[in-house]
Coordinates of C-alpha atoms in Angstrom, one line a residue:
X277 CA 51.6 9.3 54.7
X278 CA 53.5 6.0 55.1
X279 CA 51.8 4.0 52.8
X280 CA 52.1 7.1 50.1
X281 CA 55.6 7.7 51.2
X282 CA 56.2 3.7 50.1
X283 CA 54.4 4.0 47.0
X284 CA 56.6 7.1 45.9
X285 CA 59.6 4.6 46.6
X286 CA 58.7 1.7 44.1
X287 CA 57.7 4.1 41.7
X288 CA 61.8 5.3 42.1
X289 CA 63.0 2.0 42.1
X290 CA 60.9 0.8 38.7
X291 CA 62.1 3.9 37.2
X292 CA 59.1 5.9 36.3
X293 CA 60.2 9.0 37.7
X294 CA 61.2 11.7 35.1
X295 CA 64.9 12.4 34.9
X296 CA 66.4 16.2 35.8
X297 CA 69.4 16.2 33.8
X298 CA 70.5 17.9 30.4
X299 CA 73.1 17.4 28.6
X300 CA 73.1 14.2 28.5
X301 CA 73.5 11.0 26.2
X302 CA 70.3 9.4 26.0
X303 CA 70.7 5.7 25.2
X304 CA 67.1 4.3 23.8
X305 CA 66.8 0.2 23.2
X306 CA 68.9 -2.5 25.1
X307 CA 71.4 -4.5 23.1
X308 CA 74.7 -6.1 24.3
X309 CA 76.1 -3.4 22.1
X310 CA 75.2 -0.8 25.0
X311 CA 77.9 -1.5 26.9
X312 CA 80.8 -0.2 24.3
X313 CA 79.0 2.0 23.0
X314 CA 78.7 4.1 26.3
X315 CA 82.3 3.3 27.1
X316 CA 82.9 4.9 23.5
X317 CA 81.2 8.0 23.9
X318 CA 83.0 8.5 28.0
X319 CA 86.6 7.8 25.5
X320 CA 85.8 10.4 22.9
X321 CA 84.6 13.4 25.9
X322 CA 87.4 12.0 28.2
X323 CA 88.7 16.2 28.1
X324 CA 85.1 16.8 29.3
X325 CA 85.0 15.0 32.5
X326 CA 82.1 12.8 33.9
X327 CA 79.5 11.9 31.2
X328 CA 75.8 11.8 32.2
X329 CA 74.2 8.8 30.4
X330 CA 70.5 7.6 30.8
X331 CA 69.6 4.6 29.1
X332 CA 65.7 4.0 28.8
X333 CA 64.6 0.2 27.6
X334 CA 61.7 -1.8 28.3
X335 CA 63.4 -4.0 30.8
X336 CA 63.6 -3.9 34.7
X337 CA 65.3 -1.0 36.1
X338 CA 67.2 -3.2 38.5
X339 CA 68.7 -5.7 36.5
X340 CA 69.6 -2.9 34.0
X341 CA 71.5 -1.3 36.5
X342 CA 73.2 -4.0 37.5
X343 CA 74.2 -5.3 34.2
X344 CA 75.9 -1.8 33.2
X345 CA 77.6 -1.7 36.4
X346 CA 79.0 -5.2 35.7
X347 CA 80.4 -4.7 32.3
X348 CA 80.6 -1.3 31.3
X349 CA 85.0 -0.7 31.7
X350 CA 85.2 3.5 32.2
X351 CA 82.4 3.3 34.9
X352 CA 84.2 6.1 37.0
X353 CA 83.7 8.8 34.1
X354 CA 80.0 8.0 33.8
X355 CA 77.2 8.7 35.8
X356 CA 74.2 6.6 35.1
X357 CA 70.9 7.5 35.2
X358 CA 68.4 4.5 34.0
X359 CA 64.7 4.5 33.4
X360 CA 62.2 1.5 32.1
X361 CA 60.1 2.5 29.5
X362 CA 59.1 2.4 26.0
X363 CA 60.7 4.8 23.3
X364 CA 58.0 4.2 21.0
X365 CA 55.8 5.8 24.1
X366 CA 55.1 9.9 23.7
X367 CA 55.0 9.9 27.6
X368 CA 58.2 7.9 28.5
X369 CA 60.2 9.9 26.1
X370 CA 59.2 12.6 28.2
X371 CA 60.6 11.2 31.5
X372 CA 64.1 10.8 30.0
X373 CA 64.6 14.5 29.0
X374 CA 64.6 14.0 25.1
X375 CA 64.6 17.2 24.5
X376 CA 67.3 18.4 26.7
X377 CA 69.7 15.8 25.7
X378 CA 73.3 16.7 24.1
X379 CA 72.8 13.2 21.8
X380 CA 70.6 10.3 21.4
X381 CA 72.1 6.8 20.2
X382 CA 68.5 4.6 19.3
X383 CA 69.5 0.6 19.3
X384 CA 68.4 -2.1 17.6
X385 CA 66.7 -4.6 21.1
X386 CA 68.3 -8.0 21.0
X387 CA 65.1 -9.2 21.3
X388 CA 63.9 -8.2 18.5
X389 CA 67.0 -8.8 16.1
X390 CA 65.5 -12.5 15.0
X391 CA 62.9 -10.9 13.0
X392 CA 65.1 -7.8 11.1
X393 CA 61.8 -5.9 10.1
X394 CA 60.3 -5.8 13.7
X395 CA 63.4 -4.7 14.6
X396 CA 63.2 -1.9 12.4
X397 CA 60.1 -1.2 13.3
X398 CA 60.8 -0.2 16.5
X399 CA 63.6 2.2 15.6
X400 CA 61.4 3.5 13.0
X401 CA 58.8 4.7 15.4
X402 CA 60.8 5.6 17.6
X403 CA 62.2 8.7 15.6
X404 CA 59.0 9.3 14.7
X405 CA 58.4 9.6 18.4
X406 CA 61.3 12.0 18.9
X407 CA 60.6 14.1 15.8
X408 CA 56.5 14.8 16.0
X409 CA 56.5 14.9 20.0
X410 CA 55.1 17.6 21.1
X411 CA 57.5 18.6 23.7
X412 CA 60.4 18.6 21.0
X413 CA 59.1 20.9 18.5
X414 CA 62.0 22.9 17.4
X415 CA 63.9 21.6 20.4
X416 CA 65.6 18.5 17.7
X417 CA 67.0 21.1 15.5
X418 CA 70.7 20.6 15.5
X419 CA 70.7 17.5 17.5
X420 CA 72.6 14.9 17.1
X421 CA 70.4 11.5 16.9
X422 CA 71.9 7.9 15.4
X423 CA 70.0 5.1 14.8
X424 CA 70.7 2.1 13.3
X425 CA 68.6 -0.8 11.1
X426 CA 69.1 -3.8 10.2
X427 CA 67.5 -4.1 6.7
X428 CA 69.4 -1.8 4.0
X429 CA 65.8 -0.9 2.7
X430 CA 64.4 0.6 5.8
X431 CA 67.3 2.6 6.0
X432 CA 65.6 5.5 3.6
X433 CA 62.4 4.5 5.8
X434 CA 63.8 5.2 9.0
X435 CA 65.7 8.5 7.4
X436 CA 62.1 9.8 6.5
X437 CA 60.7 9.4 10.3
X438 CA 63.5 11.2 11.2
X439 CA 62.9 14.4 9.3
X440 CA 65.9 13.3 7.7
X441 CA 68.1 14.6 10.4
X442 CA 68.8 11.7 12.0
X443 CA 72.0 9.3 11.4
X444 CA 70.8 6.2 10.2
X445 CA 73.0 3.1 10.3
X446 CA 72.7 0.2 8.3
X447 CA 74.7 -2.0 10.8
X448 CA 74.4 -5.6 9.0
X449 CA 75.6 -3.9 5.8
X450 CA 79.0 -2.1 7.4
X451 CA 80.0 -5.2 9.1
X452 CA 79.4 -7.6 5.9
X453 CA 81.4 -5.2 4.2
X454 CA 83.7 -5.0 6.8
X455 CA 84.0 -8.7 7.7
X456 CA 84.7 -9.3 3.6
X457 CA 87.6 -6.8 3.5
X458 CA 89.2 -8.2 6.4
X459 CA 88.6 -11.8 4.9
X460 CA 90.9 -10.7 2.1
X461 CA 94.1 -8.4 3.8
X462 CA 95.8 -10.1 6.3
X463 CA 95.4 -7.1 9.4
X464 CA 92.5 -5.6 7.9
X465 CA 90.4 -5.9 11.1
X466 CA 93.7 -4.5 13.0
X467 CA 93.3 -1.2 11.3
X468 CA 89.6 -0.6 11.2
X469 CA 89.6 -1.7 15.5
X470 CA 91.9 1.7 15.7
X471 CA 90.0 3.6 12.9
X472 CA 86.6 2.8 14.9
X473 CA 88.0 3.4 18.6
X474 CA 88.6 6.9 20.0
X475 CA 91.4 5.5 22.3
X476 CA 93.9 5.3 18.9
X477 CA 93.8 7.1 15.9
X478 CA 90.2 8.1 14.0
X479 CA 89.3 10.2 11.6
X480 CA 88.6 14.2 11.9
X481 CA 87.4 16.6 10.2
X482 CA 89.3 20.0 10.6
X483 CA 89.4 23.5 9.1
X484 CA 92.5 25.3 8.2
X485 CA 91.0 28.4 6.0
X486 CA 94.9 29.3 4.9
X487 CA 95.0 26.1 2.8
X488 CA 92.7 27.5 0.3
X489 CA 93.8 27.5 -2.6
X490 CA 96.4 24.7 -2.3
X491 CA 96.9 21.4 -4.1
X492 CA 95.9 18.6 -1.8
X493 CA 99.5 17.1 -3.0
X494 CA 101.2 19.8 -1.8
X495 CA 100.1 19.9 1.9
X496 CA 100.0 15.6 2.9
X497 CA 103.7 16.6 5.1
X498 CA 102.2 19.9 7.1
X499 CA 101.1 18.0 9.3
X500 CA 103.2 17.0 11.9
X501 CA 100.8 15.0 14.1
X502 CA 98.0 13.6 11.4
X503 CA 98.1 12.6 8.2
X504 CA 95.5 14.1 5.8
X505 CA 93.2 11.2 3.7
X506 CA 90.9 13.4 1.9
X507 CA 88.2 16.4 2.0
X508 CA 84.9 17.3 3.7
X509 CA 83.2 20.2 1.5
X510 CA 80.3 22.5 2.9
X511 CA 77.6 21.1 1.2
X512 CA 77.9 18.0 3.5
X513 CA 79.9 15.7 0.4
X514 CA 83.3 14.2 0.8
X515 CA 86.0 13.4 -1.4
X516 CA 88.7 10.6 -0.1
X517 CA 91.7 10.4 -1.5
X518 CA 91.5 13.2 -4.1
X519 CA 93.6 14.0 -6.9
X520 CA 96.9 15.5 -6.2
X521 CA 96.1 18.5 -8.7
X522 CA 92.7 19.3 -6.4
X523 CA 92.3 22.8 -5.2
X524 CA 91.4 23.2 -1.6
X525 CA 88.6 25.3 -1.6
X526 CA 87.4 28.1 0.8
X527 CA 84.7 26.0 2.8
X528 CA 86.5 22.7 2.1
X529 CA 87.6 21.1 5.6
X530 CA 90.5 18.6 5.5
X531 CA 89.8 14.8 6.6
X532 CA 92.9 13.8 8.8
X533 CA 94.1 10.8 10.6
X534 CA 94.6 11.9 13.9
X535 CA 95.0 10.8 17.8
X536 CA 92.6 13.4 19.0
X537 CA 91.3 16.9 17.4
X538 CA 94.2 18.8 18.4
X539 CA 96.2 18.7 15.4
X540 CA 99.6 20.6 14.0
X541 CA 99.6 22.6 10.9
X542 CA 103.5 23.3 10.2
X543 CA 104.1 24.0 6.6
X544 CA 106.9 21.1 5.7
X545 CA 110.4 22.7 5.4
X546 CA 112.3 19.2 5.7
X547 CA 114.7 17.4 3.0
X548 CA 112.6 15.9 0.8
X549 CA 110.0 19.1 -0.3
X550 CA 109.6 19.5 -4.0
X551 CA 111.3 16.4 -4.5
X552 CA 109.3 14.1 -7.7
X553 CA 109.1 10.7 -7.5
X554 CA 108.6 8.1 -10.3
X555 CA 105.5 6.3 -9.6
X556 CA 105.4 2.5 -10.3
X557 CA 103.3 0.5 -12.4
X558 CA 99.9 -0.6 -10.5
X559 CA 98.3 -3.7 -11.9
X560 CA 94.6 -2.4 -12.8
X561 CA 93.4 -6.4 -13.5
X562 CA 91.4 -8.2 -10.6
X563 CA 92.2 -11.6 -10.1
X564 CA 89.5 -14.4 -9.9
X565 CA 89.2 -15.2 -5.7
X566 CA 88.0 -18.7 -4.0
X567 CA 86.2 -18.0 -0.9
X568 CA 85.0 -20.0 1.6
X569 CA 82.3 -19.3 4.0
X570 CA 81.9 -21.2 7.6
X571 CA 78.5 -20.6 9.0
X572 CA 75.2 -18.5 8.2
X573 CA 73.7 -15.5 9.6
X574 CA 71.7 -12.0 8.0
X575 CA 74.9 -10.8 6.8
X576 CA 75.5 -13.4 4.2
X577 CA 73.7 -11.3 1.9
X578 CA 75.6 -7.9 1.9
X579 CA 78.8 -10.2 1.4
X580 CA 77.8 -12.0 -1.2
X581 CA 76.2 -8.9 -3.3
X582 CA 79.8 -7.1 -2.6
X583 CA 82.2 -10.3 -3.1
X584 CA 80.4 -10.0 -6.6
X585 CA 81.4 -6.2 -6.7
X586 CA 85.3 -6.7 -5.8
X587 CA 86.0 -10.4 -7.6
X588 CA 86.5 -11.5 -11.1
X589 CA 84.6 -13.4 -13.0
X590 CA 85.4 -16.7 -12.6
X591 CA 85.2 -16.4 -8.8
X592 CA 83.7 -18.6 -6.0
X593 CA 82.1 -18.8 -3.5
X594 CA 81.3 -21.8 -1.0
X595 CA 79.3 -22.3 1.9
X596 CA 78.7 -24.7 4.6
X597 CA 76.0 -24.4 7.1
X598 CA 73.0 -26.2 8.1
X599 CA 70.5 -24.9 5.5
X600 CA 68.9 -26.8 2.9
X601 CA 70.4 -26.5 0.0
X602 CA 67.2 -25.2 -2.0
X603 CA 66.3 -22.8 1.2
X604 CA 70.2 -21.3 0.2
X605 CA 69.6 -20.8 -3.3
X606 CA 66.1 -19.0 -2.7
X607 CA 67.3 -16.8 0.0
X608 CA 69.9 -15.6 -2.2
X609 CA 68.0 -14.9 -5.3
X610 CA 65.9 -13.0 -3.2
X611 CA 68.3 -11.2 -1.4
X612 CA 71.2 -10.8 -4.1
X613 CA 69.5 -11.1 -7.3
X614 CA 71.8 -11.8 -10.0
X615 CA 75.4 -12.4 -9.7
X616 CA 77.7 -11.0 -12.7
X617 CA 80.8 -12.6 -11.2
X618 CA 80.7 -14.9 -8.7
X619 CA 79.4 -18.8 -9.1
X620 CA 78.4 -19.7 -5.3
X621 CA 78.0 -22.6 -4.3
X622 CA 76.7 -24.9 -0.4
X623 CA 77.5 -28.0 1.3
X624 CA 75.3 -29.3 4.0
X625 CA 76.5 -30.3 6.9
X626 CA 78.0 -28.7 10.2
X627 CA 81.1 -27.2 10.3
X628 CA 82.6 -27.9 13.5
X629 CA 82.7 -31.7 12.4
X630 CA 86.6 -32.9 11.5
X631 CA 85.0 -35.8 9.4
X632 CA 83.3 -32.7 7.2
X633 CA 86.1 -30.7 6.8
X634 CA 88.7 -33.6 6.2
X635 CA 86.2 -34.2 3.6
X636 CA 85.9 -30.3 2.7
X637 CA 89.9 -29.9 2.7
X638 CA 89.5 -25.9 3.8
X639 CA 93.4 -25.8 3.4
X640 CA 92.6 -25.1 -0.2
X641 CA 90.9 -22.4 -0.2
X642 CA 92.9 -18.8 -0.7
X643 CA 90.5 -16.9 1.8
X644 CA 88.4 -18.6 4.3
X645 CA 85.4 -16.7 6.8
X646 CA 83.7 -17.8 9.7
X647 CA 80.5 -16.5 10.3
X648 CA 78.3 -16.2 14.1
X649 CA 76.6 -19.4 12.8
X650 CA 72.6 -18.9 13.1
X651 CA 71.6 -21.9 10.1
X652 CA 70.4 -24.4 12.8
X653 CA 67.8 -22.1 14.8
X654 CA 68.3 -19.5 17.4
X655 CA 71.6 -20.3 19.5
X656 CA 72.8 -17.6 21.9
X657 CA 75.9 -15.5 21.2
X658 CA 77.7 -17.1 23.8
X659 CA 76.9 -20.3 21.4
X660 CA 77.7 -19.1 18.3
X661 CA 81.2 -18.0 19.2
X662 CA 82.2 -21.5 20.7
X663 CA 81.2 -22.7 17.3
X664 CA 83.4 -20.4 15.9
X665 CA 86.3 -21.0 18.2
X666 CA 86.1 -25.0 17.2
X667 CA 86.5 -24.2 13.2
X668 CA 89.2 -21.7 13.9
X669 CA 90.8 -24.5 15.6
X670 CA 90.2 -27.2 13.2
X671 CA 91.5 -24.6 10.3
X672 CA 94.6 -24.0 12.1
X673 CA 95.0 -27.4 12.4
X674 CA 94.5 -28.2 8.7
X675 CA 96.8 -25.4 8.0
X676 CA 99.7 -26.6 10.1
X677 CA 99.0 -30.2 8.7
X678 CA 99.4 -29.1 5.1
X679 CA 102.2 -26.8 5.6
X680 CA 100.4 -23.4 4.1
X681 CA 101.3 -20.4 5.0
X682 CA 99.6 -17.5 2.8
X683 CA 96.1 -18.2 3.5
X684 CA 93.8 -15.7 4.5
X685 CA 91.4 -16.6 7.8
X686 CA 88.9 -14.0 9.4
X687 CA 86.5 -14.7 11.7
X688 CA 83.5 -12.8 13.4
X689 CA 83.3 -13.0 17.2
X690 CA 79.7 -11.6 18.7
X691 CA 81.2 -11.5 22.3
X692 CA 84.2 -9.2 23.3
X693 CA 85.2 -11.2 25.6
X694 CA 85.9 -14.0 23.6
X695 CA 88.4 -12.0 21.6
X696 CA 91.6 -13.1 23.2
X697 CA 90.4 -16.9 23.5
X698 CA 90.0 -16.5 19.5
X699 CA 93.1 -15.1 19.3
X700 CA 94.8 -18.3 20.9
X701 CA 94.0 -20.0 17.5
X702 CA 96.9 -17.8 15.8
X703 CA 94.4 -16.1 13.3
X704 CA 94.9 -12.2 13.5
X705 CA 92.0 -11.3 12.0
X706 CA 89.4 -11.2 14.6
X707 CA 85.5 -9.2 13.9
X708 CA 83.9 -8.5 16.8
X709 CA 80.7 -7.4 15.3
X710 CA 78.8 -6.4 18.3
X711 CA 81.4 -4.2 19.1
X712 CA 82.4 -2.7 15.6
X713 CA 79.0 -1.8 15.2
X714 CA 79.2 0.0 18.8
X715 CA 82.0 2.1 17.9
X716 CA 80.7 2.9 15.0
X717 CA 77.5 4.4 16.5
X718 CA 79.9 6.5 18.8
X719 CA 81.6 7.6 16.2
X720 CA 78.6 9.0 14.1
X721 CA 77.0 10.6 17.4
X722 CA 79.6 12.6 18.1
X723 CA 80.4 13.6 14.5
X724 CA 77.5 13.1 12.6
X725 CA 79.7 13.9 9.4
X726 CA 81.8 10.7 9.4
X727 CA 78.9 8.6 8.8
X728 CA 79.1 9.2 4.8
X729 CA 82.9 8.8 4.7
X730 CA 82.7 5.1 6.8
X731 CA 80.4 4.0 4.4
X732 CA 82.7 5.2 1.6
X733 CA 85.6 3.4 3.1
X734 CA 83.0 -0.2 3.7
X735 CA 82.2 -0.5 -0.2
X736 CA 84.0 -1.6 -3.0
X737 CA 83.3 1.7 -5.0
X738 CA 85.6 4.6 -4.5
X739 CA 88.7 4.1 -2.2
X740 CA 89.5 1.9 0.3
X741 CA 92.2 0.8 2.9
X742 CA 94.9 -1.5 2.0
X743 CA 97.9 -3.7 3.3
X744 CA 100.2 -3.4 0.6
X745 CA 103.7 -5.0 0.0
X746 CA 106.2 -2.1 0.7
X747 CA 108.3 -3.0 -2.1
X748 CA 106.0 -1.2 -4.3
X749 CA 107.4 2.1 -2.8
X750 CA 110.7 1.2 -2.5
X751 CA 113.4 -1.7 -3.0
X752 CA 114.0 -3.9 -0.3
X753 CA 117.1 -3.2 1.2
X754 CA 117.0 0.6 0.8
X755 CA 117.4 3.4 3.7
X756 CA 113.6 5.3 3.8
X757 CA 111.3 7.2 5.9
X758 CA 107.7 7.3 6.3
X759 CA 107.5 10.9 5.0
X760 CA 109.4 9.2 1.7
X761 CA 106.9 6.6 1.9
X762 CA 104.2 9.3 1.8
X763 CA 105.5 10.8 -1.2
X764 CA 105.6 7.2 -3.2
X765 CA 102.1 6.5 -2.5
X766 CA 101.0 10.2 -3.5
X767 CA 102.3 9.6 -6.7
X768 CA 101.3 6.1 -7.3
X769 CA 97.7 8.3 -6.3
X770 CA 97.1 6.7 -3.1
X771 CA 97.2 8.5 1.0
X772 CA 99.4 6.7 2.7
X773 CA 98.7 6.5 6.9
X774 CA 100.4 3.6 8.6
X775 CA 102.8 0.3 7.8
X776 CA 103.5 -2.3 9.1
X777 CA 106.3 -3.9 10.4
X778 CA 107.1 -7.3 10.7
X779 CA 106.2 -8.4 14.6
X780 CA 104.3 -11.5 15.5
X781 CA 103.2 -10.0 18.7
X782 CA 99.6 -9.2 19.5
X783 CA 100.2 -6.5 22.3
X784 CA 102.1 -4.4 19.5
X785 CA 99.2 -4.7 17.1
X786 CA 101.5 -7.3 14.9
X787 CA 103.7 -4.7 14.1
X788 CA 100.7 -2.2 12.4
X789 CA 101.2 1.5 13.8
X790 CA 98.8 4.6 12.2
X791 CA 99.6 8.3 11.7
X792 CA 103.8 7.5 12.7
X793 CA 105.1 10.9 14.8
X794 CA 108.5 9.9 14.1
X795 CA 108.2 10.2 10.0
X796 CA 111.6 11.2 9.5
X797 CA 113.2 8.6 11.4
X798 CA 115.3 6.3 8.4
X799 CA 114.8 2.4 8.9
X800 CA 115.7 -0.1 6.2
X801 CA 112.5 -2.2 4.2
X802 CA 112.8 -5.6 4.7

């Protein structure tokens, strides 16, 4: 009895006993992305109370335990329930409870992320696990499952093995894209940290069945608490930033920036309704762009293919890692195929050498991005953002030196917690991929609808955010308010959410504030 009493203990404590619990968010892989991801998903059901998370990876029980209790922030809302197993496995995915769970998030293992396609295969067979296992027939209908990949082409893969039901990510693709745009606006990354987080403002997707029939011009001020951006219709499509002249249809819902989903519909009764505003002239002629990119990894490729998409010809764009220069060219014409208007070209050497970049003169160079550097070999996250760190130092310092003032600098930072020691280096415009990537995937489990509309927003097709100078809307000098300002960029066929105003402090954002409350408060544009 003893000795079986003892085996039925170890068999606990290595986590091979089957969970109880439904409802729950079941977390499949292990990733340092885990950790905001959970914290993520206990923001956005904060109304709901303790969350029940179980997280099954092929790891020890023990140390996974300890690690989440270590670093996950909103550990009081969550209660944790973790198993060691294999997701790919028919019978571990029975111990966690698949079937009974509210949503399943399946990451990408860090192991695994140094050969993408192995990567992907994992995630591939794991939703063929969760779709064709027996115990799930019928029990997956309806349920919300996000996965993501590495590789743009398995995406339509890993869409197929799951019945194409599941959300399927391509997380090296957003971030590129999102890394790029932040490259070139100055408080880019600001924005999309709120957009992404469920602490601040995100998107929803609401129905108001007495806007039928309405102009989507007409309604932007009837909402006193969100600020609409575009349409969701039935059939699953979207439509940001539609025409002014678009009818709101019977099943269309109404995409709104909002703090949480209780939002305000007040039909808008204040000064300025009906009044018609002269749009100014937009200039419709891209400009040629001189990039410069600091460091290698996987998601060289999506910038580069996009850079091509959003620059003039003329264009260019230079790199400096540790890569041959012929292993550069080859990987790109592999990955990029031609490039219509972009000339890129590569310097050998390694960044984080003064000598180099005395010789480089980055100062130069309108837009500069650092990449989590990965040319030399494997180096550990931890690594790759001290590398970072240096050139953001050296580039302030060559900035300071030669007096400029206008150039663009983002950087990507794999480690949270190196955020704030980035941010000592006075550049704004901090990525932190693992964590973008993290509140994406919350975002999409718990409204599987957004996915199409972030990947809208990520491309250079279609709309997408800007920092623009408010003296397009109105002359400096002049008495306005946001609701004016909401108006201007209606008729100059843009939505309007958020300015910025001029503060060089990081705990206010910089100045940038989304959705405003206080819209008909007057200031003066300086």
């Amino acid at each position: 009895l003893s000795g079986n009493f003892q085996d039925r203990l170890e068999s606990i404590k290595r986590g091979a006993s089957p969970v109880v619990e439904k409802n729950h968010f079941l977390i499949l892989g292990w990733s340092e992305k885990i950790f905001s991801v959970i914290d993520q998903l206990s923001e956005a059901n904060i109304e709901k109370g303790k969350i029940i998370v179980v997280v099954m990876a092929a790891r020890d029980k023990v140390e996974m335990e300890e690690e989440l209790r270590d670093k996950l922030t909103h550990l009081d809302r969550i209660k944790l329930v973790v198993r060691s197993g294999s997701s790919e496995s028919l019978t571990d995915l029975s111990k966690v409870a698949f079937d009974m769970a509210h949503a399943i998030v399946v990451l990408l293992n860090d192991e695994d992320v140094s050969d993408p396609n192995k990567a992907d295969g994992r995630v591939i067979k794991t939703l063929m696990a969760l779709y064709n296992h027996p115990e799930g027939k019928g029990a997956m209908v309806g349920k919300s499952v996000t996965a993501e990949v590495m590789l743009a082409e398995n995406q339509e893969i890993a869409i197929i093995a799951g019945s194409r039901k599941a959300q399927v990510v391509k997380t090296n693709e957003m971030i590129s894209k999102i890394i790029l745009q932040t490259s070139r606006i100055s408080g880019l990354s600001l924005v999309y940290d709120e957009l992404l987080r469920f602490e601040g403002n995100e998107f929803h997707i609401a129905k108001f069945p007495q806007l039928a029939g309405r102009r989507f011009g007409e309604i932007i001020l009837d909402f006193p608490n969100g600020c609409p951006v575009g349409v969701a219709r039935s059939d699953g499509t979207h439509q940001l930033n539609p025409p002014s002249d678009y009818l709101l249809q019977p099943n269309d819902d109404v995409l709104i920036l909002a703090e949480d989903d209780h939002i305000q519909y007040a039909p808008y009764q204040g000064p300025l309704r009906g009044m018609q505003i002269t749009p100014a002239g937009a200039s419709t002629v891209r400009p040629m762009e001189h990039m410069l990119v600091l460091g290698w990894n996987e998601k060289i490729f999506p910038i580069v293919t996009e850079f091509d998409s959003y620059a003039a010809k003329g264009s260019t764009l230079t790199m400096v890692n540790s890569l041959e220069e012929q292993t550069v060219s080859e990987r790109l014409r592999e990955n990029c195929g031609e490039l219509k208007n972009i000339q890129t070209r590569h310097m050998v050497g390694e960044f984080t050498s003064r000598a180099l970049m005395e010789n480089l003169q980055p100062q130069n160079y309108p837009t500069v991005m650092v990449l989590g550097d990965a040319s030399s070999g494997e180096i550990s996250a931890e690594d790759a953002d001290t590398r970072a760190i240096i050139a953001l130092l050296l580039l302030r310092d060559f900035q300071r030196r030669s007096g400029i003032a206008t150039q663009e600098i983002c950087s990507e930072i794999l480690n949270p917690k190196n955020r704030e020691l980035a941010a000592t280096t006075e550049i704004h415009d901090i990525v932190i991929s693992n964590e973008m990537v993290s509140m994406v995937l919350a975002q999409v489990s718990h409204v599987p609808r957004i996915l199409p509309v972030l990947d809208d927003l990520f491309q250079s097709e279609g709309s997408e955010i800007y920092l623009k100078d408010i003296a397009k809307y109105v002359p400096y000098g002049q008495q306005v308010t946001f609701e004016y300002l909401m108006l201007a960029a209606r008729a100059r066929n843009e939505v309007a959410f958020g300015l910025q105003r001029s503060v060089n402090d990081p705990s206010r954002r910089y100045g940038i504030v989304l959705n405003p409350t206080d819209r008909s408060a007057p200031f003066v544009v300086n």
